[in-house]
Every structure is written in C-alpha cells, then in structure tokens.
Short mmCIF file of C-alpha atoms and ligand atoms in Angstrom, two decimals:
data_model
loop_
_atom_site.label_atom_id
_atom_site.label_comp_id
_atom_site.label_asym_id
_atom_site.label_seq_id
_atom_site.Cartn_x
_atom_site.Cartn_y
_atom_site.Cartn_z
CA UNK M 12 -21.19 21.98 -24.16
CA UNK M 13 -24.70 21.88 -23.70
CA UNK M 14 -26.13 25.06 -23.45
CA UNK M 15 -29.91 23.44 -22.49
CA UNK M 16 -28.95 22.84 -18.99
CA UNK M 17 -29.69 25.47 -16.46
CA UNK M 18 -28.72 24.75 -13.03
CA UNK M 19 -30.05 24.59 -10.06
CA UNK M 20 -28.98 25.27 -6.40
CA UNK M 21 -29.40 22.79 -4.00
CA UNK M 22 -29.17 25.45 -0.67
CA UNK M 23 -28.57 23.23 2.61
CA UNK M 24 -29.34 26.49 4.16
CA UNK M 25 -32.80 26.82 3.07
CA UNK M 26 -33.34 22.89 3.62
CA UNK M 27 -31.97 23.47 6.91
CA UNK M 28 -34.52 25.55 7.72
CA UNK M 29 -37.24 23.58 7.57
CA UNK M 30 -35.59 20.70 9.14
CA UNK M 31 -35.20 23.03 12.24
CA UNK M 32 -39.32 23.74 12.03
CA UNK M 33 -40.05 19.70 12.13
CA UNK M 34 -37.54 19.17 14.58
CA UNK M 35 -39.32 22.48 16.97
CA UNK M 36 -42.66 20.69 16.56
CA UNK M 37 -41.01 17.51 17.93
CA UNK M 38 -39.44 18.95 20.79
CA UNK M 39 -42.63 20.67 21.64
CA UNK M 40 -44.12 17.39 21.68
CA UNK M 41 -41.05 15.80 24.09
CA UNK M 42 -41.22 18.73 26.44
CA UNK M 43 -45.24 18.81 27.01
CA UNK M 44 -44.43 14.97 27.97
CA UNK M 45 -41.68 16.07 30.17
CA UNK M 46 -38.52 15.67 28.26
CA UNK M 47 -36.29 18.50 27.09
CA UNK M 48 -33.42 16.47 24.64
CA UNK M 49 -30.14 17.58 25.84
CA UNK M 50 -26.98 18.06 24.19
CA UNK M 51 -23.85 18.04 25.16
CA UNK M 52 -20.44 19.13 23.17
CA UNK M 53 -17.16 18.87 25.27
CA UNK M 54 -13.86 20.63 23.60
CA UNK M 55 -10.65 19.79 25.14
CA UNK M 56 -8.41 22.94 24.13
CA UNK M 57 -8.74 26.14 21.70
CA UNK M 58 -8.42 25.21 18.65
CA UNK M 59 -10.11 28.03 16.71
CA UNK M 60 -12.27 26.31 14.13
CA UNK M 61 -13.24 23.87 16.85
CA UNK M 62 -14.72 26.50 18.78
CA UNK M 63 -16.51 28.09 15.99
CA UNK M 64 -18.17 25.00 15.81
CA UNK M 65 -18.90 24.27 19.61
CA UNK M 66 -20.50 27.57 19.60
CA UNK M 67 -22.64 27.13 16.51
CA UNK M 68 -24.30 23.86 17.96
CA UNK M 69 -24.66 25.51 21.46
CA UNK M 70 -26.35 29.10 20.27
CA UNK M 71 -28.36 26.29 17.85
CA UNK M 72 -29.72 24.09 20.76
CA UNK M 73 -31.06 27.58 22.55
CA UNK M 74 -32.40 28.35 19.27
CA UNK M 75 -34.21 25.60 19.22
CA UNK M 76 -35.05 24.91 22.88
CA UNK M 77 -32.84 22.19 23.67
CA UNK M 78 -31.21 21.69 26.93
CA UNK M 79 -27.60 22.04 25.94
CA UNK M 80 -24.24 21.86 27.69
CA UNK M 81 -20.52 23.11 26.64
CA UNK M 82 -17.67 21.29 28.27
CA UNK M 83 -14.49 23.27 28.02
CA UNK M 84 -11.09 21.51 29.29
CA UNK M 85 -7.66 22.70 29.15
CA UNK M 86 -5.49 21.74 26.03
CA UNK M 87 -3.51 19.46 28.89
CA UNK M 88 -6.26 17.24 29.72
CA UNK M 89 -5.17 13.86 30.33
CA UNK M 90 -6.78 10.95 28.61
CA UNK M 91 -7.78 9.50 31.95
CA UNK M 92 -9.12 12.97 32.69
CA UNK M 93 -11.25 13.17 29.50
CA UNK M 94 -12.75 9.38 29.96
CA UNK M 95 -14.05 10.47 33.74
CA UNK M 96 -16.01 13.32 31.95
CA UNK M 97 -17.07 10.91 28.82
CA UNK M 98 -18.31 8.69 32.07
CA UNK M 99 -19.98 11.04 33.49
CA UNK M 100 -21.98 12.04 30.32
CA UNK M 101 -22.91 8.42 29.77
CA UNK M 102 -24.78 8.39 33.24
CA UNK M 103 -26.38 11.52 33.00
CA UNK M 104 -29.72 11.82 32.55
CA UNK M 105 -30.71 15.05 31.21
CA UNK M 106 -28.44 14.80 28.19
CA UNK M 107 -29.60 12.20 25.52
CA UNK M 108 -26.50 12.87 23.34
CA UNK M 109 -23.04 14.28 23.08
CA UNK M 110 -19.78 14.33 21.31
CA UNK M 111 -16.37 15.19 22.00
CA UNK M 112 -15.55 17.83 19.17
CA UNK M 113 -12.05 16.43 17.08
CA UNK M 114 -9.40 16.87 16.30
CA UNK M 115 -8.43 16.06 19.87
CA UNK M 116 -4.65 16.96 21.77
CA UNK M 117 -1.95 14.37 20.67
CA UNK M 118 -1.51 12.87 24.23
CA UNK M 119 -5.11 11.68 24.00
CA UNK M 120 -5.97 8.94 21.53
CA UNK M 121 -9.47 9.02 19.84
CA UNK M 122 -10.02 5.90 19.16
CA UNK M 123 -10.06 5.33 22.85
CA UNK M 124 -12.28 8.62 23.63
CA UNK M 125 -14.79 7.18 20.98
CA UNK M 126 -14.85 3.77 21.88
CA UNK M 127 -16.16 5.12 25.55
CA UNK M 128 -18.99 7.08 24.71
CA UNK M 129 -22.40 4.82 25.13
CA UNK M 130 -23.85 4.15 21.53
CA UNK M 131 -27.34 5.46 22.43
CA UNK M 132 -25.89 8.86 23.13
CA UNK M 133 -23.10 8.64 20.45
CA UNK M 134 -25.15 11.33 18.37
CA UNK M 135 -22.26 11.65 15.77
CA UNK M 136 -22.70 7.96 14.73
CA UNK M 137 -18.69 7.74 15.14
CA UNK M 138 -18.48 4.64 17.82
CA UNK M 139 -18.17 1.15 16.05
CA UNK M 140 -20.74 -0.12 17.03
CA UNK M 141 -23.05 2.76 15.39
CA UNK M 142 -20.78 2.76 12.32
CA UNK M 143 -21.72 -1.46 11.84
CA UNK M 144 -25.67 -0.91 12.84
CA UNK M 145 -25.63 1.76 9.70
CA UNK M 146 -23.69 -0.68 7.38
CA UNK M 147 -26.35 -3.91 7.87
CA UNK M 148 -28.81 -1.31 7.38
CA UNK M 149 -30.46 -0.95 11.12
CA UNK M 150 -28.87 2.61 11.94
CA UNK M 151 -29.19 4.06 15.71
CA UNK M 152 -27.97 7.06 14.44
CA UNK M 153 -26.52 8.07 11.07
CA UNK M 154 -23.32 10.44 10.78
CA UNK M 155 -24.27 14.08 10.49
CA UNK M 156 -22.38 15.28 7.18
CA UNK M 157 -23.31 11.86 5.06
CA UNK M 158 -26.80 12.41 6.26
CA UNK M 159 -27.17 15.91 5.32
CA UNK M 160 -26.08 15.29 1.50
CA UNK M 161 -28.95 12.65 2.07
CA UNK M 162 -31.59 14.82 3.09
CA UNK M 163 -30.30 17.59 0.39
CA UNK M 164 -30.90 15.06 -2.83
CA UNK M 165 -34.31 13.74 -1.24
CA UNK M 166 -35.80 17.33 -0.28
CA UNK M 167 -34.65 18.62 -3.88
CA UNK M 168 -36.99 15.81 -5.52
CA UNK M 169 -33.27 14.03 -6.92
CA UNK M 170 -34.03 10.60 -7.81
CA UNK M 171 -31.45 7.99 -6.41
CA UNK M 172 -32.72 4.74 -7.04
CA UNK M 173 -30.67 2.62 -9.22
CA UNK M 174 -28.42 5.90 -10.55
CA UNK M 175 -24.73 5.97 -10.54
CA UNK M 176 -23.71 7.65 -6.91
CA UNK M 177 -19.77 8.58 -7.07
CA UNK M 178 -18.04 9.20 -3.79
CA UNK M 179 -14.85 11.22 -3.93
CA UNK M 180 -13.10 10.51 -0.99
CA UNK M 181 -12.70 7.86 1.70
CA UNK M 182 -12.50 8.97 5.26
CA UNK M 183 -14.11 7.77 8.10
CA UNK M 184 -16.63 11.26 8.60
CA UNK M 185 -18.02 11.02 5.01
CA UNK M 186 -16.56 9.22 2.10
CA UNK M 187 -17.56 5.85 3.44
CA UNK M 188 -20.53 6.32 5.61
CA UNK M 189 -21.47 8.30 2.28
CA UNK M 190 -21.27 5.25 0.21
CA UNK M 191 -22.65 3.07 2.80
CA UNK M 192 -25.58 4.73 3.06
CA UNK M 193 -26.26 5.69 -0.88
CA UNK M 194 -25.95 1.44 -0.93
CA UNK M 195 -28.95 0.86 1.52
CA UNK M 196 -32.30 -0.07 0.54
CA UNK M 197 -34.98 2.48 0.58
CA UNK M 198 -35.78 6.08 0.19
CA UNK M 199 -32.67 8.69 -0.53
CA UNK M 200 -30.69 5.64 -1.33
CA UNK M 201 -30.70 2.13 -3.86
CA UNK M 202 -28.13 3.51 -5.84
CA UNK M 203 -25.75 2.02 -7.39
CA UNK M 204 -22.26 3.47 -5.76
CA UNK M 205 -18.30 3.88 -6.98
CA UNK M 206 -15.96 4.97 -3.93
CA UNK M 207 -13.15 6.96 -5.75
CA UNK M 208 -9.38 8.50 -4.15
CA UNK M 209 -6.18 9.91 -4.08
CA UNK M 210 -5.21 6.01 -5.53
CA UNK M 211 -7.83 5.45 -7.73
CA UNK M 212 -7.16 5.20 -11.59
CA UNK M 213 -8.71 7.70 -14.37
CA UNK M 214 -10.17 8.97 -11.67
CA UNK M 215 -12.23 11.71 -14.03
CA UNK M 216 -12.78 8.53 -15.91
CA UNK M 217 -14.88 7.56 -13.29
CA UNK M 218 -16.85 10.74 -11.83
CA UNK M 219 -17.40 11.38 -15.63
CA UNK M 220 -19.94 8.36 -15.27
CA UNK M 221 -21.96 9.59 -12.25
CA UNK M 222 -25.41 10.31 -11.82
CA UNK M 223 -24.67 11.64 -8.60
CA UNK M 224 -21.16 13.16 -7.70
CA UNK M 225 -20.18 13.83 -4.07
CA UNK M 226 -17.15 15.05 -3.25
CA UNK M 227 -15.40 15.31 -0.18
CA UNK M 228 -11.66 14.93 -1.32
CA UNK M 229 -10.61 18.15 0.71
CA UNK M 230 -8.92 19.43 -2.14
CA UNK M 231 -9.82 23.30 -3.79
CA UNK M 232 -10.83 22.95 -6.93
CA UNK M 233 -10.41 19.18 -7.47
CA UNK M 234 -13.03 18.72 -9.38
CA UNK M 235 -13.32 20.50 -12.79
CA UNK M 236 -15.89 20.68 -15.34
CA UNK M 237 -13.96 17.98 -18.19
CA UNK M 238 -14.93 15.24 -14.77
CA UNK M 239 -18.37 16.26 -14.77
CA UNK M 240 -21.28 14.72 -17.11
CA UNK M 241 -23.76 16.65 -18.75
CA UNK M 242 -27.03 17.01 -16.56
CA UNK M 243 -25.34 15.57 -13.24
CA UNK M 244 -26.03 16.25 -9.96
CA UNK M 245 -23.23 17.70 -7.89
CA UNK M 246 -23.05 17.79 -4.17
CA UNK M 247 -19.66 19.88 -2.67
CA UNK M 248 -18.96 18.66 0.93
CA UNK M 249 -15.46 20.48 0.73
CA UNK M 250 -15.06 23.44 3.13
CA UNK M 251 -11.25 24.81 2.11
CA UNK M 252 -10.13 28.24 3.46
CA UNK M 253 -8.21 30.19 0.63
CA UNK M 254 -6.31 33.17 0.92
CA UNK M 255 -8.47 35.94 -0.70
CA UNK M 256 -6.58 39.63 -0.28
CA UNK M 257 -9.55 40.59 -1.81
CA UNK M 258 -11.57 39.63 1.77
CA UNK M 259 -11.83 42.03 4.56
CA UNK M 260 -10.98 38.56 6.67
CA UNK M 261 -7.53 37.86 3.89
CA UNK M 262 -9.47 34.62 3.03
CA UNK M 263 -12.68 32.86 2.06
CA UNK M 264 -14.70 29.50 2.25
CA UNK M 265 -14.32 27.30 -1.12
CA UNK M 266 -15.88 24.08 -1.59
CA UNK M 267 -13.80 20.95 -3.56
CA UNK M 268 -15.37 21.63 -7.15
CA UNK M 269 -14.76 24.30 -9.52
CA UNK M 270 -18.34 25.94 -8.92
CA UNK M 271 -18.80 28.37 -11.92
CA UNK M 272 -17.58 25.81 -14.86
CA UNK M 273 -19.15 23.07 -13.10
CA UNK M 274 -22.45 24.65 -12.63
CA UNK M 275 -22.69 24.86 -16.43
CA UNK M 276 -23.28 20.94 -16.73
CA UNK M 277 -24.58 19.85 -13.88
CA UNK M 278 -28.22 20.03 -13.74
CA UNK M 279 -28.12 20.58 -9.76
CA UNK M 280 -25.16 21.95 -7.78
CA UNK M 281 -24.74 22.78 -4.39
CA UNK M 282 -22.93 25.83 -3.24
CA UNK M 283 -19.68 26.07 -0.77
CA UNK M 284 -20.90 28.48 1.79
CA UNK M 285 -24.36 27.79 2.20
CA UNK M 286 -24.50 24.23 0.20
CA UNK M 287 -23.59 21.00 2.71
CA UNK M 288 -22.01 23.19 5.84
CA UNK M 289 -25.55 24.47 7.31
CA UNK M 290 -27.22 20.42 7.26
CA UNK M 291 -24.38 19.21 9.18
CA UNK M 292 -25.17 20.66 12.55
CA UNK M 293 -29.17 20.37 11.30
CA UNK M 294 -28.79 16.63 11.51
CA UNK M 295 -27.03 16.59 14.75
CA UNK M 296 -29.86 18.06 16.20
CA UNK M 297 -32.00 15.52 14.31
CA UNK M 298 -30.02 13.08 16.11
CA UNK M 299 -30.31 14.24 19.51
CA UNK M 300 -34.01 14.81 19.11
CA UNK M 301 -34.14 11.19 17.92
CA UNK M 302 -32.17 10.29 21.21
CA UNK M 303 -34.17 11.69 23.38
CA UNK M 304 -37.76 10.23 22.12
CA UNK M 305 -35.74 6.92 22.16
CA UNK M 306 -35.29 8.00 25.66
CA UNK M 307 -38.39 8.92 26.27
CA UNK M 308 -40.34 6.12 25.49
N1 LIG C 22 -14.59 17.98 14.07
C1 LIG C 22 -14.95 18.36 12.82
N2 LIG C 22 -16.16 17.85 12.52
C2 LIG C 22 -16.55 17.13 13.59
C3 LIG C 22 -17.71 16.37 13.88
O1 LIG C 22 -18.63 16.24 13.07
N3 LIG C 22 -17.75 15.78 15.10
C4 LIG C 22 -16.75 15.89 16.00
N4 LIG C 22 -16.88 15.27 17.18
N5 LIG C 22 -15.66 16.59 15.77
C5 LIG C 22 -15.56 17.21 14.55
#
C-alpha cells in the first residue's frame, strides 16, 4: 500500500549483546565486593527443547561469569522429591536465583512447585506474589520474555507513551504480564493497551488499530499483513517449528506473523530467529544479577 515505508529490524540479538556488556560490568563490580550471582536451573526429565534451553542459560552464566548450577532429576521425580530440592535452593546461599524449567511431569503439579520457590530468588517473576508486586507497579522481578519485548522497543528509540499497545495472546508467560507492564507508568511503558484472543471479536479489527502489535498467539502465520496498519511497529514473540524438507534439520523456526508481507507496512519488525528468542535468557540474567546486588547489600 504504501510504498514510503521501509522497515526496520528490531534484532534482540544485537540488543542482547549489549545487555550482556552492562550486565559483565555489574558482575565485575559484585565479585570485587565478594559476590559472584548464582544461578540455578533444575530440569526434572528430558524433554528435548527443555534441555536446549537449560543448556543455553548454563553455557550463558559461564559466559558471563556467573556461578551457575544445573539440577537434573529423573522424569519420575516425585512432587515431594522436587519440593526438598526447591527447599534446598531457597536456603542456599551462593545462588541468588533459580527456576524450575516447565513444562514439568504430569504427577507433579506446578502450581505447587511455583508457589514454593522464595520470591526473592523467583528470577522468572512466575510466583504470585512477584506476578501482584509487577501489577501495582513495585516489581521484584519482571518476567523474562515480557521484559525483553520491553527492552527491544526502548533500545530501538520506539516511543510508547500514550500509543495504542495490542497484545495478541493471553497466557500467563507473556500475553498478560505483557499488557501489565505496557499499562505501568514510566519509561518503555504509559501506553494505552488492548489484550486480544482466540475469543476476541474482529480480532484484525482490532490489531489493525495498534501502534504497537505484540504477538504471542502461538500460531504460524497468524498474523497477516490486511491486520497490520501502515507504519506500525511489530514485535513476533512466536517461536513455531515447521516442517521445512528444504532444511538439512526437516524443519525451521517461524515466528506468529507473516514476516515478508508484514514487513512491508510496519515501520519496525522484529525477526523470528534472532528477533524476541535471544532477550529472553538476556533478561534472566538481568534478573539474577539484580538478585544478587539485592543480596548483596
Ligand atoms: N519453559 C519454557 N519457557 C520457560 C521459562 O521461561 N521458564 C521456565 N521455568 N520454564 C520454561
């Protein structure tokens, strides 16, 4: 439609990067006082994605000089079993935060598993009690995904105050932490926010009026260009695996938007690899580091 609008690429990896270089100066800082913030990740099981992702935050706390700590238990773990270990974690000292990587085996409930972790360590802002200090605006922590879409729009110079935010998608990880947070007063945020979902009415109605679209419906190409406005600014959280025969692997990473139409209105896009994927663990180092000065002090 318009042909004036050349888009740009909002790259979490590159943003990423020099998130990791303020959060190396400030563990510098911890560990000349005596403190090395310590992570922990404990995966019940082998699920393979899961353990992509344990690994990733491990091999990123060495990285980054972190004290960090894998936990692997058998895929029969006992619920019991698994709150003596979150225990445990809670009372020690050299690890400032951890999480117990989801989904978890179906004789353990998460809810429970959550609910036992100690807020000050909970470093993926999932406990309650986190989740209602973010909401009234006085976060401990804030949830790693949500917050990476955050620090994407403010570190690309995207103006939020008082613009029209959509939110495709409602679930507990990032739809509505997402539109808490876009709601809050202050920097990155003041905007004005829609929640839309699988219920929702004229749903392209709707994102056809943001500012800001976010999606993280799950869904391959859910979002197509006729949804999009002129000029937006889109932000993919979708991470879909799609069989590609094409791939030496038989399948590929896409994202929840239809990338190459939609790139062709928005005025900012992020990509699926490389877009939303690479903040996430960034800000769960953020969040330990944050931990530990807490600690610290
Ligand atoms: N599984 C997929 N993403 C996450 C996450 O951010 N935290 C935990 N604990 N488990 C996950």
């Amino acid at each position: 439609m318009n042909g004036e609008i050349l888009s740009e690429l909002i790259l979490g990896k590159t943003i990423s990067e020099s998130i990791y270089t303020e959060l190396k100066e400030r563990i510098s800082s911890l560990k000349s006082k005596g403190t090395t913030p310590g992570l922990a990740v404990v995966l019940v099981g082998t699920d393979p994605a899961s353990e992509v992702y344990v690994r990733m935050k491990g091999k990123k706390c060495e990285e980054l000089g972190m004290h960090s700590v894998t936990i692997t238990l058998p895929e029969n773990t006992t619920q019991e079993e698994l709150l003596k270990k979150v225990g445990e974690l809670n009372n020690d000292k050299s690890i400032h935060g951890f999480l117990v990587q989801l989904p978890l085996p179906s004789q353990i409930d998460e809810k429970t598993v959550i609910n036992a972790i100690d807020p000050k360590k909970d470093v993926d802002c999932f406990h309650p009690t986190n989740v209602g200090k973010m909401l009234i605006g006085e976060p401990e922590f804030l949830p790693a995904t949500p917050a990476g879409v955050q620090q994407m729009l403010v570190r690309s110079g995207v103006d939020t105050k008082g613009k029209h935010v959509v939110v495709v998608g409602r679930s507990n990880i990032v739809g509505k932490p997402m539109a808490a947070m876009m709601m809050q007063k202050g920097n990155g945020a003041d905007s004005t926010v829609t929640v839309v979902h699988s219920r929702t009415k004229d749903l392209p109605g709707m994102t056809r009026q943001a500012d800001i679209l976010i999606v993280a419906m799950g869904k391959p190409n859910f979002v197509t260009a006729d949804m999009v406005k002129d000029g937006a600014v889109v932000i993919d959280v979708g991470t879909n695996k799609v069989d590609d025969p094409a791939s030496p692997k038989g399948s590929r990473l896409v994202g929840d938007v239809d990338f190459e139409k939609v790139k062709e209105k928005a005025s900012a896009i992020s990509p699926v690899p490389g877009g939303v994927g690479p903040m996430t663990i960034s800000m769960l180092m953020a969040n330990t580091v944050a931990a530990a000065e807490r600690a610290a002090r």
